[in-house]
mmCIF file of C-alpha atoms and ligand atoms in Angstrom:
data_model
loop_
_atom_site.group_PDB
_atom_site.id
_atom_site.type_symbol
_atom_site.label_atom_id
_atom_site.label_comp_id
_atom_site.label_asym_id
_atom_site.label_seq_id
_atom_site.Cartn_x
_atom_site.Cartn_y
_atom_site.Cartn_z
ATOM 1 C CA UNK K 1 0.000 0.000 0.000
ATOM 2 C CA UNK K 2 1.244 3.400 -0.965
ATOM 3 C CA UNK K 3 1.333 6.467 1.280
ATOM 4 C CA UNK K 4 -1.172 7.913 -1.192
ATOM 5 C CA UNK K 5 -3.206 4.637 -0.693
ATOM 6 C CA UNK K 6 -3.150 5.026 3.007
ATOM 7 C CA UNK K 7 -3.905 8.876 3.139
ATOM 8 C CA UNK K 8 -6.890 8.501 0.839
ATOM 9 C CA UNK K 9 -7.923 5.683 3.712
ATOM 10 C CA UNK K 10 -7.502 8.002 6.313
ATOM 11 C CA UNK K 11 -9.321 10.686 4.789
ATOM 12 C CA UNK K 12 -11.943 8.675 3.533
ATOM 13 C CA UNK K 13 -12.689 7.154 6.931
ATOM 14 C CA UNK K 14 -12.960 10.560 8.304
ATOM 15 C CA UNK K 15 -15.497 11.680 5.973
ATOM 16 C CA UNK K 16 -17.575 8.987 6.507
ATOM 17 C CA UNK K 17 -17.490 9.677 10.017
ATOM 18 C CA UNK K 18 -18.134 13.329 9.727
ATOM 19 C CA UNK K 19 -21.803 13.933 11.925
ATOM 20 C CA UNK K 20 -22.428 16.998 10.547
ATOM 21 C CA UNK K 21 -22.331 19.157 7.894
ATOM 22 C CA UNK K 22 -19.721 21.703 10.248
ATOM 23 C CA UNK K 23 -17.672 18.310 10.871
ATOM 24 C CA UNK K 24 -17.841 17.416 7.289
ATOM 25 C CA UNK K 25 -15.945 21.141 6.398
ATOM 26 C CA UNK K 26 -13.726 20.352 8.582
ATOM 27 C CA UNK K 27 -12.133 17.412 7.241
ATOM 28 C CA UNK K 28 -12.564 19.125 3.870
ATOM 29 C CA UNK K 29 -10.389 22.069 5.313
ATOM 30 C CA UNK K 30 -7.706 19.385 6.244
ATOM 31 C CA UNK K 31 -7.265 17.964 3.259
ATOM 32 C CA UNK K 32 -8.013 20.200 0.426
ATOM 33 C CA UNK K 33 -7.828 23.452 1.943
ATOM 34 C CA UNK K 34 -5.034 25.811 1.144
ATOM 35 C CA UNK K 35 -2.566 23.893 3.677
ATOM 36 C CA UNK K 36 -5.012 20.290 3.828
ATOM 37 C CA UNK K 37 -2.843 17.294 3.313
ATOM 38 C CA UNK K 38 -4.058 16.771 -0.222
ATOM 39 C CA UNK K 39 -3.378 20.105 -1.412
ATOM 40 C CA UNK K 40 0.355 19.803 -0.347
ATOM 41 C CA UNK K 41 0.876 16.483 -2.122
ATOM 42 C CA UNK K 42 -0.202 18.008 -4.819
ATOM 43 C CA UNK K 43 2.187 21.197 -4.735
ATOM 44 C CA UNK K 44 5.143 18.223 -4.462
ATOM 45 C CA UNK K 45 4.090 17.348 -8.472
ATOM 46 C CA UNK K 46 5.611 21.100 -9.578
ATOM 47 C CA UNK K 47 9.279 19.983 -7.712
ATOM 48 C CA UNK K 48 9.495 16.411 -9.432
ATOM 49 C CA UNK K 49 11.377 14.922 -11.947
ATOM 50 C CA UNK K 50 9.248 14.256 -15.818
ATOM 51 C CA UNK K 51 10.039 10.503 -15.034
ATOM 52 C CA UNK K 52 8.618 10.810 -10.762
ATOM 53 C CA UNK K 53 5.959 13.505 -11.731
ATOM 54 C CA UNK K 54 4.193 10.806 -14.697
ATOM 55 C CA UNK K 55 4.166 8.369 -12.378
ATOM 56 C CA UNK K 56 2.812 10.358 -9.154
ATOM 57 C CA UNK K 57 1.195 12.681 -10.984
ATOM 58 C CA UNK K 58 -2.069 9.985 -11.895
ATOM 59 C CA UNK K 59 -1.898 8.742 -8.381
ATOM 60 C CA UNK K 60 -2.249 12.308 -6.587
ATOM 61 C CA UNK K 61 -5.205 12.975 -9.120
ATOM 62 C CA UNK K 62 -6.754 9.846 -8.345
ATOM 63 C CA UNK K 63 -6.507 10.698 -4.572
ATOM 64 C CA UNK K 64 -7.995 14.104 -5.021
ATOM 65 C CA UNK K 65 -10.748 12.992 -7.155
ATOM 66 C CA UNK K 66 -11.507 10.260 -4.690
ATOM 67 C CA UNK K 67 -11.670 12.742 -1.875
ATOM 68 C CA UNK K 68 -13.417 15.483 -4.140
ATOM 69 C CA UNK K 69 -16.358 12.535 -4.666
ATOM 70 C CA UNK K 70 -16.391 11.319 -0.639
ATOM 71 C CA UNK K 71 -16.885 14.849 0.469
ATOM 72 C CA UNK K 72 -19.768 15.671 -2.593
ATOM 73 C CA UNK K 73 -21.745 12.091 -1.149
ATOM 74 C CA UNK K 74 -21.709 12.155 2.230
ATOM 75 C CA UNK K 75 -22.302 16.053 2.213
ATOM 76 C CA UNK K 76 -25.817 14.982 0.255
ATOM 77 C CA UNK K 77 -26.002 12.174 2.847
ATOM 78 C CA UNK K 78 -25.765 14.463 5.891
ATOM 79 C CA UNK K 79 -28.396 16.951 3.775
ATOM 80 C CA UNK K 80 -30.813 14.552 2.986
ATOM 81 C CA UNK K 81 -30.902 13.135 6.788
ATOM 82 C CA UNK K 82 -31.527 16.393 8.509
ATOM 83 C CA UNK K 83 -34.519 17.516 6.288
ATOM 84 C CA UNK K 84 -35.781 14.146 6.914
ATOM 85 C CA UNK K 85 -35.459 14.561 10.474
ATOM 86 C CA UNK K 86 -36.731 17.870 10.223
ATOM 87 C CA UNK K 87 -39.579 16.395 8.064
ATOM 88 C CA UNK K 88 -40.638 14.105 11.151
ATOM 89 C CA UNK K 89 -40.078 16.814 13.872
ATOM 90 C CA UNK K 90 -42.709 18.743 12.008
ATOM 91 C CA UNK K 91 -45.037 16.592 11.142
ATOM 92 C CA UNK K 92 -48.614 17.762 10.919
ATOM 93 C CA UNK K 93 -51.293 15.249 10.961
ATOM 94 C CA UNK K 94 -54.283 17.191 9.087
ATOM 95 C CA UNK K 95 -56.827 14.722 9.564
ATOM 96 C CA UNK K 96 -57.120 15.307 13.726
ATOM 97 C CA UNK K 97 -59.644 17.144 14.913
ATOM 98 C CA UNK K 98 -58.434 21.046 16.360
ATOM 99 C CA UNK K 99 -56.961 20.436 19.154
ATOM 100 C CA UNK K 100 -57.446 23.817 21.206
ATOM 101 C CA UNK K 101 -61.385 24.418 21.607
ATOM 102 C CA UNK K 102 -62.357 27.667 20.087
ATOM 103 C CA UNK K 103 -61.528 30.578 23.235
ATOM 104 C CA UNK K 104 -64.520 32.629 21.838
ATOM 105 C CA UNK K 105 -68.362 31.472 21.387
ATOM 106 C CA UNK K 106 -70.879 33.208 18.877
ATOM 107 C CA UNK K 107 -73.819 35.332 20.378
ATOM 108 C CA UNK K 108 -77.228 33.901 21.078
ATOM 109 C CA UNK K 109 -78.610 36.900 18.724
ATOM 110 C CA UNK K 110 -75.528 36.168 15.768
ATOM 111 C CA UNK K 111 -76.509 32.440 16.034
ATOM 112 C CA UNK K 112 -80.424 33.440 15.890
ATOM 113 C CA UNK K 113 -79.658 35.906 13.037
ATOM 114 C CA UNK K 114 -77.746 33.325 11.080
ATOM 115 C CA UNK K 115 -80.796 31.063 11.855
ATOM 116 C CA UNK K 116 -83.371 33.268 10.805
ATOM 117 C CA UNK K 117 -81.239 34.101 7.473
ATOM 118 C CA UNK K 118 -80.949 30.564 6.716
ATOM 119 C CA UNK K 119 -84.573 29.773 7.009
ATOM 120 C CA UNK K 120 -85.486 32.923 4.963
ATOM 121 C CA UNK K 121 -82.995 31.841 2.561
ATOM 122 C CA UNK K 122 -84.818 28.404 1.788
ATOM 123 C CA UNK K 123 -88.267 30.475 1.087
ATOM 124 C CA UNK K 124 -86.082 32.868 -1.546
ATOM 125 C CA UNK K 125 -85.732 35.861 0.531
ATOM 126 C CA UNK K 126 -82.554 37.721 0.234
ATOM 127 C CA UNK K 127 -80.959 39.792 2.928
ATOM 128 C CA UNK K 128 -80.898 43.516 2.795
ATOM 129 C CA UNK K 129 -79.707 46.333 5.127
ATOM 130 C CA UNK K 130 -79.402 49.834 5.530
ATOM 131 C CA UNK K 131 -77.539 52.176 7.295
ATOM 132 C CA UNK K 132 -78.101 52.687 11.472
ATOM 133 C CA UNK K 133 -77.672 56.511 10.544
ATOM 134 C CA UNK K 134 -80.879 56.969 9.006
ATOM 135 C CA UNK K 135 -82.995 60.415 7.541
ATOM 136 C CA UNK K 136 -86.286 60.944 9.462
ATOM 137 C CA UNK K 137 -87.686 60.664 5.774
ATOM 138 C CA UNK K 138 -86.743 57.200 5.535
ATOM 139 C CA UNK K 139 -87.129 56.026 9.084
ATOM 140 C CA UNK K 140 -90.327 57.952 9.062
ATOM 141 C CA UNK K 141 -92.231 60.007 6.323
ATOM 142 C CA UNK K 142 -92.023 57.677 3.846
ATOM 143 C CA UNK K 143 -93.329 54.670 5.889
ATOM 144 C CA UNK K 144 -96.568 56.948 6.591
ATOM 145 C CA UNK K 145 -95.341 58.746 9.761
ATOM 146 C CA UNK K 146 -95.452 62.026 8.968
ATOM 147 C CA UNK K 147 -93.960 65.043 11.366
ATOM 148 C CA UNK K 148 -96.806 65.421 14.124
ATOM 149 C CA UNK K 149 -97.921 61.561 14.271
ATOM 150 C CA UNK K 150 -97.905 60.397 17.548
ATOM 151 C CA UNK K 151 -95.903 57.260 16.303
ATOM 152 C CA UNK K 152 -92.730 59.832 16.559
ATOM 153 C CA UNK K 153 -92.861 60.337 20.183
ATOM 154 C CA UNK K 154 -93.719 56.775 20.729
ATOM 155 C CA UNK K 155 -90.333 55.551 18.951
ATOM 156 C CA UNK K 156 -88.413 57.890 21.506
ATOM 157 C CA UNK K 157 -86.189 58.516 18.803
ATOM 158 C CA UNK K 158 -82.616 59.457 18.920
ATOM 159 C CA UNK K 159 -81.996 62.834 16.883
ATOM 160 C CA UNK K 160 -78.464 63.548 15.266
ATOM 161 C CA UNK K 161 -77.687 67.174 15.996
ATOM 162 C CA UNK K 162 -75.349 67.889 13.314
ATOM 163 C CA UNK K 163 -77.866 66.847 10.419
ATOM 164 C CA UNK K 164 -77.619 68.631 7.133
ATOM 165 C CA UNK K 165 -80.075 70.772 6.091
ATOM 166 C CA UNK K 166 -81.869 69.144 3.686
ATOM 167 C CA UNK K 167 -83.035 66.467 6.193
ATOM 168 C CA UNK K 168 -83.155 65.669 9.757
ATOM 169 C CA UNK K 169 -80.916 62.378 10.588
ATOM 170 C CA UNK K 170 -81.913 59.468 13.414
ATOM 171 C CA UNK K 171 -80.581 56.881 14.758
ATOM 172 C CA UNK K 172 -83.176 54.211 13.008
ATOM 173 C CA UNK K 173 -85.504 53.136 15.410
ATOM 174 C CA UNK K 174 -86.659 50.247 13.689
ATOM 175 C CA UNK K 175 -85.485 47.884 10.655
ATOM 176 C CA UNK K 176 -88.759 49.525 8.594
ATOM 177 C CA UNK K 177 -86.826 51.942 7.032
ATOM 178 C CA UNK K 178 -84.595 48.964 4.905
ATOM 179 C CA UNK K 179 -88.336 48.596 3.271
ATOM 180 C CA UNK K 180 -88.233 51.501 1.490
ATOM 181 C CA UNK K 181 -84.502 51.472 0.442
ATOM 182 C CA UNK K 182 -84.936 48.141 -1.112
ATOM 183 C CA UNK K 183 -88.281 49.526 -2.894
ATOM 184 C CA UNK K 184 -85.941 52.130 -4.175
ATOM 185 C CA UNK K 185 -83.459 50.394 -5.234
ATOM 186 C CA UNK K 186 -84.526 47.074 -6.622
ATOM 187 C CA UNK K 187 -87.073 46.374 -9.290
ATOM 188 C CA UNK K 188 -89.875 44.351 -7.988
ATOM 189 C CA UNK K 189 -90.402 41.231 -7.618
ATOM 190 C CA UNK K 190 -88.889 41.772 -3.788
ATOM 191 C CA UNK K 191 -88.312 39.035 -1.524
ATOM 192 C CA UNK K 192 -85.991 39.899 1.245
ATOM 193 C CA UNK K 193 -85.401 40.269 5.447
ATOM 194 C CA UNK K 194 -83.460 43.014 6.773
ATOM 195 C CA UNK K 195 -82.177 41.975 10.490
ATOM 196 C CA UNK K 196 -79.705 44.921 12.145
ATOM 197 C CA UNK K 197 -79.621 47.057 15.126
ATOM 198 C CA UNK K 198 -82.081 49.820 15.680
ATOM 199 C CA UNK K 199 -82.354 52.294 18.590
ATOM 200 C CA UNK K 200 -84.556 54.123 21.392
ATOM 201 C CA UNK K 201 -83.949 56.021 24.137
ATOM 202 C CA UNK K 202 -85.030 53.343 26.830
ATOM 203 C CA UNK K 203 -83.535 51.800 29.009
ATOM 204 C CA UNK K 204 -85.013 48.888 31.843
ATOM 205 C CA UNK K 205 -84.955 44.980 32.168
ATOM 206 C CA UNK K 206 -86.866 44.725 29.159
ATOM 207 C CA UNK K 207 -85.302 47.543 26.910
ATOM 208 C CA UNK K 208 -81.825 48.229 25.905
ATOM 209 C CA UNK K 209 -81.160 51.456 24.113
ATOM 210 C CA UNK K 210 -79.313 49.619 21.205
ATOM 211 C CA UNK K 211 -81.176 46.513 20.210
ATOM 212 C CA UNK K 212 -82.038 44.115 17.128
ATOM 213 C CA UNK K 213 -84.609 43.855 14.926
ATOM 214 C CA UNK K 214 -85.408 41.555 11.646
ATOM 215 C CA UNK K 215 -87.729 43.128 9.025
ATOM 216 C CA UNK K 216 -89.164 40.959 5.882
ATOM 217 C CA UNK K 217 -90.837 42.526 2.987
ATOM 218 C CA UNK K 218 -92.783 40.648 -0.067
ATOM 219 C CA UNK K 219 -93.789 42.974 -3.250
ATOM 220 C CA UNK K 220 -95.309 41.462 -6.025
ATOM 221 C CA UNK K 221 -98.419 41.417 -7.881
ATOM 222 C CA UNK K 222 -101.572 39.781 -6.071
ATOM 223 C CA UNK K 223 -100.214 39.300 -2.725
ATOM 224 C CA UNK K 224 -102.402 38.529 -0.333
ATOM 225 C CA UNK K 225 -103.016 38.288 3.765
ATOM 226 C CA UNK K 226 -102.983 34.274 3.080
ATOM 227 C CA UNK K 227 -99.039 34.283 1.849
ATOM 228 C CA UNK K 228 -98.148 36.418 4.773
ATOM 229 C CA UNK K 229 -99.608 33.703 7.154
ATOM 230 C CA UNK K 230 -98.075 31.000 5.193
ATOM 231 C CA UNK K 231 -95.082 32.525 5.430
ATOM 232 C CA UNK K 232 -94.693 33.169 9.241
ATOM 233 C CA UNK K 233 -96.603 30.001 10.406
ATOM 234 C CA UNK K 234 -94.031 28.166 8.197
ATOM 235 C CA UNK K 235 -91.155 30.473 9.645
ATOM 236 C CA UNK K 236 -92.214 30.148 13.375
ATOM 237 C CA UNK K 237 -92.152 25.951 12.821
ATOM 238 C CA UNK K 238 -88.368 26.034 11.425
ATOM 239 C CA UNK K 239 -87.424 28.592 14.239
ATOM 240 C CA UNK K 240 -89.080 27.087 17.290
ATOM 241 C CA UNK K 241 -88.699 23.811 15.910
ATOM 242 C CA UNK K 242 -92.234 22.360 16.501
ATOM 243 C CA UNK K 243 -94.285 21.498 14.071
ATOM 244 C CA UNK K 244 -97.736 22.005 16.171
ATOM 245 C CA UNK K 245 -97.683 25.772 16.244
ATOM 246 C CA UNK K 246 -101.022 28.074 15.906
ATOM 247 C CA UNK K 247 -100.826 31.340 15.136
ATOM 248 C CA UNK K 248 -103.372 34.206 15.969
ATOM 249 C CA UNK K 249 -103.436 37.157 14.090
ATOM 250 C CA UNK K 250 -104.845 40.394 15.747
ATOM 251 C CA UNK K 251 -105.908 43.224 14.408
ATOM 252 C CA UNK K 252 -103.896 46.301 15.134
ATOM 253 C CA UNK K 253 -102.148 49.622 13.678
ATOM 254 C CA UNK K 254 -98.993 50.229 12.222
ATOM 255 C CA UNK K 255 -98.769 53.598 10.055
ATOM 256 C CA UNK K 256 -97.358 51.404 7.582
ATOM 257 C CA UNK K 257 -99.327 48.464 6.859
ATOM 258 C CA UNK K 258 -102.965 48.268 6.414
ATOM 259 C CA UNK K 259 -104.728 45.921 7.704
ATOM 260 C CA UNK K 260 -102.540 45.334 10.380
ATOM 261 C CA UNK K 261 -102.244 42.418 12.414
ATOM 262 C CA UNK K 262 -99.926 41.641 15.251
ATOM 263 C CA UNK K 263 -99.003 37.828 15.643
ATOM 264 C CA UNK K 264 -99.153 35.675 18.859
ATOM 265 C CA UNK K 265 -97.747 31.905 18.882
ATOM 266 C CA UNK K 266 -99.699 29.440 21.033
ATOM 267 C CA UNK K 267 -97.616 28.665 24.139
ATOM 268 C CA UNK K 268 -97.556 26.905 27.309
ATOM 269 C CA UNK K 269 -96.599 27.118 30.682
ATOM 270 C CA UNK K 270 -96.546 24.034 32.097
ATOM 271 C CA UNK K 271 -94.310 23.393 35.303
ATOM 272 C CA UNK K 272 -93.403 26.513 34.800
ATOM 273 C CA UNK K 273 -91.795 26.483 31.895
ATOM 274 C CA UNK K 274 -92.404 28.386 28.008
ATOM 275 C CA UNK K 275 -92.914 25.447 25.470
ATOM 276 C CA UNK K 276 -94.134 26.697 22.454
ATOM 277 C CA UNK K 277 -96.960 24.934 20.624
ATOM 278 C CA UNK K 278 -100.410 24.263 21.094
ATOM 279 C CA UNK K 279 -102.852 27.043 22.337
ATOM 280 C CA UNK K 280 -103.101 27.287 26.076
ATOM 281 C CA UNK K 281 -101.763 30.509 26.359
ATOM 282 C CA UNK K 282 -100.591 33.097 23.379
ATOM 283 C CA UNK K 283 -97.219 35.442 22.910
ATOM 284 C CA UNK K 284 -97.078 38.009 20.796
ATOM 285 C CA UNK K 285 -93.852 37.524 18.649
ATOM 286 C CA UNK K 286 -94.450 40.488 16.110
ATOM 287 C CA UNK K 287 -96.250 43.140 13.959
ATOM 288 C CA UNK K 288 -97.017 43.001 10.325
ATOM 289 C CA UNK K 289 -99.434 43.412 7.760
ATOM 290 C CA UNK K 290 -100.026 44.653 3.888
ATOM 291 C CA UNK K 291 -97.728 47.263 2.855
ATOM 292 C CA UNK K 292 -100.036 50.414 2.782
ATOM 293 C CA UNK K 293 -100.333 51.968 -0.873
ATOM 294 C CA UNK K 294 -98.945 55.102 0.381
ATOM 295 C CA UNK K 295 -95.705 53.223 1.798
ATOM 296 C CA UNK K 296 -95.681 51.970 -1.827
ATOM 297 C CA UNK K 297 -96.262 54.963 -3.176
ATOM 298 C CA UNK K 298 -93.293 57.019 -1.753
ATOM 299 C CA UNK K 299 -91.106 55.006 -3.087
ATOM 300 C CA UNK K 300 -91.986 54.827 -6.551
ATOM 301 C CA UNK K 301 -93.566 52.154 -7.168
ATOM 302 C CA UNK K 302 -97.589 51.851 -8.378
ATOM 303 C CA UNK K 303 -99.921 50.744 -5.892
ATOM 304 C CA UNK K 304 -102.354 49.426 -8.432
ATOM 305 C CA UNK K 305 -99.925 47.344 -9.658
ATOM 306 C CA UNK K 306 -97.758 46.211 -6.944
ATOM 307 C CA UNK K 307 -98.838 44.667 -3.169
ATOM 308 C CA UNK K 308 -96.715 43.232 -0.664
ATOM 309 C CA UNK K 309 -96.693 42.116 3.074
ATOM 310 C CA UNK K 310 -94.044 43.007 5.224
ATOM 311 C CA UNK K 311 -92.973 41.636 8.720
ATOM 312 C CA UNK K 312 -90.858 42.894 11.960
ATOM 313 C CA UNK K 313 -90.403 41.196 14.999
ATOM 314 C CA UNK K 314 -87.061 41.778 18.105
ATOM 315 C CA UNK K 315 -83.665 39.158 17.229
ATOM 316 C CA UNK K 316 -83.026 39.907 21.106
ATOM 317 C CA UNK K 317 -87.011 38.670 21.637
ATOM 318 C CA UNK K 318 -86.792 35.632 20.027
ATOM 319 C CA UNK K 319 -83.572 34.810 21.496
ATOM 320 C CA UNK K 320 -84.737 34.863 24.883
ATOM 321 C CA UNK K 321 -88.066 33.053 23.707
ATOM 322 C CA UNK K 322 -85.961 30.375 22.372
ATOM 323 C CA UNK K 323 -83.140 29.434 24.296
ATOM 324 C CA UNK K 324 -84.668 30.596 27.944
ATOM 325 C CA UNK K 325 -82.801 33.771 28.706
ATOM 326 C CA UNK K 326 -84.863 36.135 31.062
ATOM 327 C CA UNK K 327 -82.934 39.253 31.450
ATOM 328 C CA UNK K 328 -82.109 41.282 28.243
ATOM 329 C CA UNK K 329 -79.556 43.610 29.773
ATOM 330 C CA UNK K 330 -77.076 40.604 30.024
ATOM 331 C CA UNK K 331 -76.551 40.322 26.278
ATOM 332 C CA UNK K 332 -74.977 43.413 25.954
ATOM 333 C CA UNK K 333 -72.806 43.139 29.385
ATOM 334 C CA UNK K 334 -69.910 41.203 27.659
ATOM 335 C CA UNK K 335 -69.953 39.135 30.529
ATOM 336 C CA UNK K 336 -67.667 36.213 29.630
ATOM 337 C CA UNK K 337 -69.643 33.585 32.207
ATOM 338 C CA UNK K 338 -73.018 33.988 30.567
ATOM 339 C CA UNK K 339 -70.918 33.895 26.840
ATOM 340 C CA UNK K 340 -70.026 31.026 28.012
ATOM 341 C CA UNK K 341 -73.152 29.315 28.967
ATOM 342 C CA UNK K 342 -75.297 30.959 26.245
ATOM 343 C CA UNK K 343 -72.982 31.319 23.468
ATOM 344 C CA UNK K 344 -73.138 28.885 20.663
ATOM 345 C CA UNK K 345 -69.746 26.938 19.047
ATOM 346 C CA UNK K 346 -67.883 28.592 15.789
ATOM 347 C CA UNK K 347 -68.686 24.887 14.689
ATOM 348 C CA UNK K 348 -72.573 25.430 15.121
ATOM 349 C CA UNK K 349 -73.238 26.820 11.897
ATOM 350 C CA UNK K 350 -77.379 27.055 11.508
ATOM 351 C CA UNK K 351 -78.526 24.533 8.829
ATOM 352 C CA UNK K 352 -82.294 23.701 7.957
ATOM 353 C CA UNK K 353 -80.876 19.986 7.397
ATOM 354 C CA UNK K 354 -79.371 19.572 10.992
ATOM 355 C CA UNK K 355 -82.429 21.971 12.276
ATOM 356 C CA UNK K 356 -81.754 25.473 12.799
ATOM 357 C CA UNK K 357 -80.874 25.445 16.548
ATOM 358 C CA UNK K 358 -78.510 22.205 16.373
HETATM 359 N N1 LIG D 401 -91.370 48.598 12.759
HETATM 360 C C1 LIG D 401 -92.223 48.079 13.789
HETATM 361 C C2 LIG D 401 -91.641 48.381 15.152
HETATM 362 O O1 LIG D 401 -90.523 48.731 15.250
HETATM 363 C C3 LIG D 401 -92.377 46.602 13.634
HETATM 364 C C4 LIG D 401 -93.199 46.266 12.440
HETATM 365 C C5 LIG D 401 -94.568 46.130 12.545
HETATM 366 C C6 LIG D 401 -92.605 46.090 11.230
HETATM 367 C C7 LIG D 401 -95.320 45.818 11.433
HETATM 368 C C8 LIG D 401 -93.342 45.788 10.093
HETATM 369 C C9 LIG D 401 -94.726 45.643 10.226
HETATM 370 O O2 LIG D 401 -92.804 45.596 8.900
HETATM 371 O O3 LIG D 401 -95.447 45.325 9.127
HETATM 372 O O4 LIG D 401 -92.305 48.224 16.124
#
């Protein structure tokens, strides 16, 4: 064995011992750095004799290409193991489940908005809005209220006191005023509900002075009272849930609607506790009636030609009615406890398939 034979050994066996990529540059350093072992061997070549240097020359190549190709594998070796060890260390497994529960739950009135949109949604109504900012015309005038009706003072309406002066602004005191925007703005046939906040100064257990309503309007030709009770009896059975429910319709008076009926669900309270169905006692759950030709009228469209119902009823209201809260003040205290017992999971998305309140 040659000295070349035994240095390419040597150098060989430390490569293939190198652990790391730092202890792999090492042993490259030794051997073909500036002053490495290799590199000197091969700076003896220049001193030798033609007859020493043809014979050592091929044998100091061979040793540096030997090295050259050690150093090029195992440095692929050493790559290729940490990514794969890096490949295990971070592992995700996709398939599990999350494994940190949600820190947050939705609102009782998000989850009964999302509920009521979803079961509107499956009768063709669209959702509208409007803005909480509203002009008295819309809020008011144009749904048949004019300036001196005693409606105004019973709204205990918010005023704006920097409005322009073309028009008194409010803070909407009901969802009403989304009736005549969409009238304005879309073409009939109009199928839609508007839920949203509204607001009146008054404030007690059963009145918040920010709270939530949900309007619904039909326009069409040859509506009738019949499709509005269609529509809410088969509304209150997906919301409630029960498919026994009866339905009274009062007469009453909105400046907007005429007739004008105000609707009660059949109800008990056995043991004490609100089941709704069947008729042994009634709760009112909200106003409606036929859109009155002058509503229709403001906003351009021709009574003769186009009729409608329309619909508005308290989010907060049904809430409480379905999922047994008693004070209304504690949905706006942002107290984490009752979140906690009331709120609904991220996960609980309102379908009519897996029944609205899942
Ligand atoms: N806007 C009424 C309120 O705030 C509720 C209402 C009653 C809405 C009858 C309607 C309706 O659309 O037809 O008390």
């Amino acid at each position: 064995m040659t000295d070349t034979d035994a240095l390419r050994d040597q150098i060989l066996a430390e490569i293939a011992a190198a652990a790391s990529p730092e202890a792999l540059e090492s042993v490259r350093v030794a051997a073909m750095g500036k002053s490495g072992s290799v590199t000197a061997l091969l700076k003896t070549l220049g001193g030798m004799d033609p007859e020493a240097r043809s014979e050592a020359g091929p044998r100091f190549n061979g040793l540096r290409e030997a090295v050259t190709a050690a150093l090029a594998a195992r440095k692929i070796d050493l790559e290729t193991a940490a990514l794969n060890a890096r490949l295990i260390a971070e592992r995700q497994d996709m398939s599990l489940p999350a494994a940190v529960a949600a820190a947050g739950t939705i609102h009782p009135i998000s989850q009964v908005m999302d509920e009521l949109a979803e079961i509107f949604a499956d009768l063709g109504f669209a959702v509208a809005s409007g803005p909480e900012i509203e002009t008295d015309w819309h809020n008011f005038t144009a749904l048949n209220i004019p300036e001196s009706h005693p409606a105004r003072a019973m709204h205990d309406t918010f005023y704006i006191a920097q409005s322009p002066p073309e028009g008194k602004l409010v803070l909407r005191t009901h969802t009403s005023p989304v009736q005549v925007r969409t009238m304005m703005s879309q073409a009939p046939p109009i199928r839609i509900i508007a839920p949203g906040r509204v607001y009146r100064s008054d404030s007690d257990a059963t009145h918040t002075p920010m709270f939530h309503q949900i309007e619904g309007l039909v326009i069409d030709r040859g509506i009738t009272l019949a499709h509005l009770k269609w529509t809410l009896e088969t509304f209150v059975k997906a919301f409630f849930e029960v498919d026994d429910v009866t339905l009274r319709l009062r007469p009453s008076y909105f400046p907007f609607t005429e007739p004008s009926v105000e609707v009660d669900v059949g109800c008990s309270w056995a043991g004490g506790k609100l089941s709704i169905g069947g008729s042994d006692s009634w709760m009112e759950i909200l106003g409606s009636g036929m859109v009155h030709p002058r509503v229709i009228a403001a906003c351009g469209l021709d009574p003769a030609e186009w009729q409608g119902f329309a619909f508005g009823t308290g989010v907060d209201r049904l809430a409480m009615l379905k999922y047994g809260m008693t004070d209304l003040r504690a949905f706006f205290d942002a107290d984490l406890r009752w979140l906690k017992h009331y709120g609904f999971s991220a996960f609980d998305v309102p379908t009519l398939s897996a029944g609205v309140g899942a």
